[in-house]
PDB file of C-alpha atoms and ligand atoms in Angstrom:
ATOM      1  CA  MET A   1     -13.522   1.032  31.365  1.00 79.00           C
ATOM      2  CA  SER A   2     -11.637   2.120  28.680  1.00 95.00           C
ATOM      3  CA  ALA A   3     -12.304   0.470  25.191  1.00 98.00           C
ATOM      4  CA  VAL A   4      -9.418  -1.532  23.400  1.00 98.00           C
ATOM      5  CA  LEU A   5      -9.476  -3.232  19.786  1.00 98.00           C
ATOM      6  CA  VAL A   6      -7.947  -6.539  19.271  1.00 99.00           C
ATOM      7  CA  LEU A   7      -7.642  -6.907  15.670  1.00 99.00           C
ATOM      8  CA  ASN A   8      -6.674 -10.383  13.526  1.00 99.00           C
ATOM      9  CA  GLY A   9      -5.787 -10.695  10.560  1.00 98.00           C
ATOM     10  CA  PRO A  10      -5.974 -13.460   7.719  1.00 98.00           C
ATOM     11  CA  ASN A  11      -5.912 -17.325   8.880  1.00 98.00           C
ATOM     12  CA  LEU A  12      -6.294 -16.588  12.234  1.00 98.00           C
ATOM     13  CA  GLY A  13     -10.116 -17.606  12.598  1.00 98.00           C
ATOM     14  CA  ARG A  14      -8.661 -21.033  12.152  1.00 98.00           C
ATOM     15  CA  LEU A  15      -6.681 -20.878  15.407  1.00 98.00           C
ATOM     16  CA  GLY A  16      -6.397 -24.202  17.226  1.00 97.00           C
ATOM     17  CA  ARG A  17      -6.952 -25.860  13.871  1.00 98.00           C
ATOM     18  CA  ARG A  18      -4.104 -24.093  11.991  1.00 97.00           C
ATOM     19  CA  GLN A  19      -0.496 -25.324  12.301  1.00 97.00           C
ATOM     20  CA  PRO A  20      -1.290 -26.152  16.271  1.00 98.00           C
ATOM     21  CA  GLU A  21       2.655 -26.988  16.701  1.00 97.00           C
ATOM     22  CA  ILE A  22       2.928 -23.193  15.540  1.00 98.00           C
ATOM     23  CA  TYR A  23      -0.023 -21.575  16.810  1.00 98.00           C
ATOM     24  CA  GLY A  24      -1.260 -23.702  19.753  1.00 97.00           C
ATOM     25  CA  SER A  25      -4.758 -25.466  20.278  1.00 98.00           C
ATOM     26  CA  THR A  26      -6.546 -22.439  21.117  1.00 98.00           C
ATOM     27  CA  THR A  27      -9.551 -21.092  19.146  1.00 98.00           C
ATOM     28  CA  HIS A  28     -10.130 -17.771  17.936  1.00 98.00           C
ATOM     29  CA  ASP A  29     -13.368 -17.823  20.257  1.00 98.00           C
ATOM     30  CA  GLU A  30     -11.349 -19.026  23.180  1.00 98.00           C
ATOM     31  CA  LEU A  31      -8.729 -16.355  22.347  1.00 98.00           C
ATOM     32  CA  ALA A  32     -11.604 -13.844  22.362  1.00 98.00           C
ATOM     33  CA  GLU A  33     -13.028 -14.897  25.723  1.00 98.00           C
ATOM     34  CA  LEU A  34      -9.826 -14.536  27.085  1.00 98.00           C
ATOM     35  CA  CYS A  35      -8.945 -11.253  25.880  1.00 98.00           C
ATOM     36  CA  ARG A  36     -12.352  -9.939  27.107  1.00 98.00           C
ATOM     37  CA  SER A  37     -11.626 -11.707  30.570  1.00 98.00           C
ATOM     38  CA  TRP A  38      -7.686 -10.693  30.624  1.00 98.00           C
ATOM     39  CA  GLY A  39      -9.221  -6.641  29.905  1.00 98.00           C
ATOM     40  CA  ARG A  40     -11.683  -6.832  32.905  1.00 98.00           C
ATOM     41  CA  ASP A  41      -8.940  -7.395  35.064  1.00 98.00           C
ATOM     42  CA  LEU A  42      -6.976  -4.679  33.574  1.00 98.00           C
ATOM     43  CA  GLY A  43     -10.104  -2.188  33.313  1.00 98.00           C
ATOM     44  CA  LEU A  44     -10.106  -2.837  29.785  1.00 98.00           C
ATOM     45  CA  GLU A  45     -13.323  -2.879  27.646  1.00 98.00           C
ATOM     46  CA  VAL A  46     -11.787  -5.461  24.750  1.00 98.00           C
ATOM     47  CA  GLU A  47     -13.549  -6.313  21.311  1.00 98.00           C
ATOM     48  CA  VAL A  48     -11.694  -8.947  19.380  1.00 99.00           C
ATOM     49  CA  ARG A  49     -12.308  -9.054  15.740  1.00 99.00           C
ATOM     50  CA  GLN A  50     -10.898 -11.073  13.327  1.00 99.00           C
ATOM     51  CA  THR A  51     -10.848 -10.632   9.390  1.00 99.00           C
ATOM     52  CA  ASN A  52      -9.599 -12.761   6.261  1.00 98.00           C
ATOM     53  CA  HIS A  53     -10.784  -9.246   4.304  1.00 99.00           C
ATOM     54  CA  GLU A  54      -8.114  -6.655   3.984  1.00 98.00           C
ATOM     55  CA  GLY A  55     -10.674  -4.039   3.334  1.00 98.00           C
ATOM     56  CA  ASP A  56     -12.525  -4.688   6.668  1.00 98.00           C
ATOM     57  CA  MET A  57      -9.369  -4.497   8.516  1.00 99.00           C
ATOM     58  CA  LEU A  58      -8.400  -1.109   6.882  1.00 99.00           C
ATOM     59  CA  ASP A  59     -12.101   0.266   8.069  1.00 99.00           C
ATOM     60  CA  TRP A  60     -11.325  -0.655  11.304  1.00 99.00           C
ATOM     61  CA  LEU A  61      -8.303   1.056  11.823  1.00 99.00           C
ATOM     62  CA  ASN A  62      -9.224   4.035   9.919  1.00 98.00           C
ATOM     63  CA  ALA A  63     -12.103   4.230  12.648  1.00 98.00           C
ATOM     64  CA  ALA A  64      -9.572   3.268  15.373  1.00 98.00           C
ATOM     65  CA  ALA A  65      -8.043   6.210  14.129  1.00 98.00           C
ATOM     66  CA  ASP A  66     -10.873   8.878  14.259  1.00 98.00           C
ATOM     67  CA  ASP A  67     -12.202   7.268  17.517  1.00 98.00           C
ATOM     68  CA  GLY A  68      -9.091   7.417  19.200  1.00 98.00           C
ATOM     69  CA  VAL A  69      -9.227   3.861  20.200  1.00 98.00           C
ATOM     70  CA  PRO A  70      -5.757   1.820  21.209  1.00 98.00           C
ATOM     71  CA  VAL A  71      -5.065  -1.160  19.092  1.00 98.00           C
ATOM     72  CA  VAL A  72      -3.769  -4.764  19.518  1.00 99.00           C
ATOM     73  CA  LEU A  73      -3.029  -5.711  16.293  1.00 99.00           C
ATOM     74  CA  ASN A  74      -1.798  -9.249  14.484  1.00 99.00           C
ATOM     75  CA  ALA A  75      -1.742  -8.277  10.836  1.00 99.00           C
ATOM     76  CA  ALA A  76      -0.896 -11.885  10.379  1.00 98.00           C
ATOM     77  CA  ALA A  77       0.539 -12.320   6.529  1.00 98.00           C
ATOM     78  CA  TRP A  78      -0.552  -8.519   5.873  1.00 99.00           C
ATOM     79  CA  THR A  79       2.255  -7.740   8.415  1.00 99.00           C
ATOM     80  CA  HIS A  80       4.831  -8.810   5.949  1.00 98.00           C
ATOM     81  CA  TYR A  81       4.067  -6.694   2.758  1.00 98.00           C
ATOM     82  CA  SER A  82       0.975  -4.845   3.225  1.00 98.00           C
ATOM     83  CA  TRP A  83       1.555  -1.348   2.401  1.00 98.00           C
ATOM     84  CA  ALA A  84      -2.168  -0.446   3.005  1.00 98.00           C
ATOM     85  CA  ILE A  85      -1.724  -1.874   6.581  1.00 99.00           C
ATOM     86  CA  PHE A  86       1.368   0.336   7.067  1.00 99.00           C
ATOM     87  CA  ASP A  87      -0.661   3.484   6.237  1.00 99.00           C
ATOM     88  CA  ALA A  88      -3.668   2.342   8.088  1.00 99.00           C
ATOM     89  CA  CYS A  89      -1.194   2.054  11.283  1.00 99.00           C
ATOM     90  CA  ALA A  90       0.583   5.290  10.182  1.00 98.00           C
ATOM     91  CA  GLN A  91      -2.685   7.357  11.036  1.00 98.00           C
ATOM     92  CA  LEU A  92      -3.555   5.572  14.484  1.00 98.00           C
ATOM     93  CA  THR A  93      -3.825   8.437  17.290  1.00 96.00           C
ATOM     94  CA  ALA A  94      -3.821   6.049  20.295  1.00 98.00           C
ATOM     95  CA  PRO A  95      -1.117   3.672  21.091  1.00 98.00           C
ATOM     96  CA  LEU A  96      -0.602   0.425  18.937  1.00 98.00           C
ATOM     97  CA  VAL A  97       0.701  -2.801  20.264  1.00 99.00           C
ATOM     98  CA  GLU A  98       1.871  -5.521  17.403  1.00 99.00           C
ATOM     99  CA  VAL A  99       1.148  -8.933  18.232  1.00 99.00           C
ATOM    100  CA  HIS A 100       2.183 -12.457  16.947  1.00 98.00           C
ATOM    101  CA  ILE A 101       1.869 -15.744  18.286  1.00 98.00           C
ATOM    102  CA  SER A 102       4.849 -16.965  16.882  1.00 98.00           C
ATOM    103  CA  ASP A 103       8.463 -15.037  16.613  1.00 98.00           C
ATOM    104  CA  PRO A 104       8.225 -14.069  12.865  1.00 98.00           C
ATOM    105  CA  HIS A 105      12.101 -13.255  13.082  1.00 98.00           C
ATOM    106  CA  GLN A 106      12.700 -16.644  14.186  1.00 98.00           C
ATOM    107  CA  ARG A 107      10.979 -18.664  11.669  1.00 98.00           C
ATOM    108  CA  PRO A 108      12.795 -19.441   8.313  1.00 98.00           C
ATOM    109  CA  GLU A 109      10.701 -17.975   5.910  1.00 98.00           C
ATOM    110  CA  GLU A 110      12.479 -14.620   4.845  1.00 98.00           C
ATOM    111  CA  PHE A 111       9.165 -12.654   4.471  1.00 98.00           C
ATOM    112  CA  ARG A 112       8.300 -12.654   8.019  1.00 98.00           C
ATOM    113  CA  HIS A 113      11.272 -10.793   8.741  1.00 98.00           C
ATOM    114  CA  THR A 114       9.874  -7.495   8.185  1.00 98.00           C
ATOM    115  CA  SER A 115       6.789  -6.054   9.138  1.00 98.00           C
ATOM    116  CA  VAL A 116       5.329  -2.826   7.955  1.00 98.00           C
ATOM    117  CA  VAL A 117       3.194  -2.599  11.682  1.00 99.00           C
ATOM    118  CA  THR A 118       6.807  -2.360  13.762  1.00 98.00           C
ATOM    119  CA  PRO A 119       7.316   1.456  12.906  1.00 98.00           C
ATOM    120  CA  TYR A 120       4.044   2.527  14.337  1.00 98.00           C
ATOM    121  CA  ALA A 121       3.978  -0.050  17.525  1.00 98.00           C
ATOM    122  CA  THR A 122       4.632   1.147  20.903  1.00 98.00           C
ATOM    123  CA  GLU A 123       5.674  -2.526  21.547  1.00 98.00           C
ATOM    124  CA  VAL A 124       6.126  -5.303  19.900  1.00 98.00           C
ATOM    125  CA  VAL A 125       4.992  -8.591  21.577  1.00 99.00           C
ATOM    126  CA  ALA A 126       6.013 -11.932  19.394  1.00 98.00           C
ATOM    127  CA  GLY A 127       6.467 -15.392  20.236  1.00 98.00           C
ATOM    128  CA  HIS A 128       4.736 -15.779  23.705  1.00 98.00           C
ATOM    129  CA  GLY A 129       1.868 -17.913  22.385  1.00 98.00           C
ATOM    130  CA  ILE A 130      -1.926 -16.582  22.960  1.00 98.00           C
ATOM    131  CA  ASP A 131      -0.439 -15.366  26.243  1.00 98.00           C
ATOM    132  CA  GLY A 132       1.172 -12.246  24.025  1.00 98.00           C
ATOM    133  CA  TYR A 133      -2.602 -10.927  23.895  1.00 99.00           C
ATOM    134  CA  ARG A 134      -2.465 -10.466  27.649  1.00 98.00           C
ATOM    135  CA  MET A 135       0.623  -8.918  27.984  1.00 98.00           C
ATOM    136  CA  ALA A 136      -0.325  -6.712  24.846  1.00 98.00           C
ATOM    137  CA  LEU A 137      -3.579  -5.366  27.304  1.00 98.00           C
ATOM    138  CA  GLU A 138      -0.851  -5.104  29.826  1.00 98.00           C
ATOM    139  CA  VAL A 139       1.257  -2.519  27.877  1.00 98.00           C
ATOM    140  CA  LEU A 140      -1.778  -0.511  27.013  1.00 98.00           C
ATOM    141  CA  ALA A 141      -3.011  -0.717  30.651  1.00 98.00           C
ATOM    142  CA  GLY A 142       0.025   0.695  31.392  1.00 95.00           C
ATOM    143  CA  ARG A 143       0.977  -2.224  33.713  1.00 85.00           C
TER     144      ARG A 143
HETATM  145  C1  LIG B   1       1.475 -14.630  12.829  1.00 92.75           C
HETATM  146  C2  LIG B   1       2.877 -14.963  12.251  1.00 92.75           C
HETATM  147  C3  LIG B   1       2.944 -14.659  10.715  1.00 92.75           C
HETATM  148  O1  LIG B   1       4.045 -14.513  10.244  1.00 92.75           O
HETATM  149  C4  LIG B   1       1.687 -15.381   9.870  1.00 92.75           C
HETATM  150  O2  LIG B   1       1.823 -15.063   8.606  1.00 92.75           O
HETATM  151  C5  LIG B   1       0.493 -15.309  10.356  1.00 92.75           C
HETATM  152  C6  LIG B   1       0.546 -15.417  12.255  1.00 92.75           C
HETATM  153  C7  LIG B   1       1.797 -14.836  13.990  1.00 92.75           C
HETATM  154  O3  LIG B   1       0.896 -14.781  15.060  1.00 92.75           O
HETATM  155  O4  LIG B   1       2.741 -15.543  14.717  1.00 92.75           O
HETATM  156  O5  LIG B   1      -0.411 -15.396   9.928  1.00 92.75           O
HETATM  157  O6  LIG B   1       1.245 -13.144  13.016  1.00 92.75           O
END
């Protein structure tokens, strides 16, 4: 089975409790279990991580670049302003799929309408809720 990393950024650890009207009722633990199980069905060994610390995310992305591991990335708010995340995405050597639970482009806050990840993403999946992670894994599995 080929390895895939699912990396979630700040505040996503509170899924299920965080603005459920926007992000739904699935917790991060449940999301991680779903991703692993969707991955198994697709022949992917999925590891899911979440951090509120940008340095952790940069270390994980840099390691993925060195190891040639495909990444599903929900950089959360960093998506909209982190040039460090932009630079880290630029170095990835395997496909990157950008995921958002909500559709940032349809939300009222202007700051959500730009993404530093999109220039390096082979595909963007947004606005499909938790199911977007399944869709992203399908992209990486070539389905
Ligand atoms: C998000 C959208 C971002 O704008 C927001 O900052 C998040 C979550 C999403 O999954 O819909 O934290 O990435």
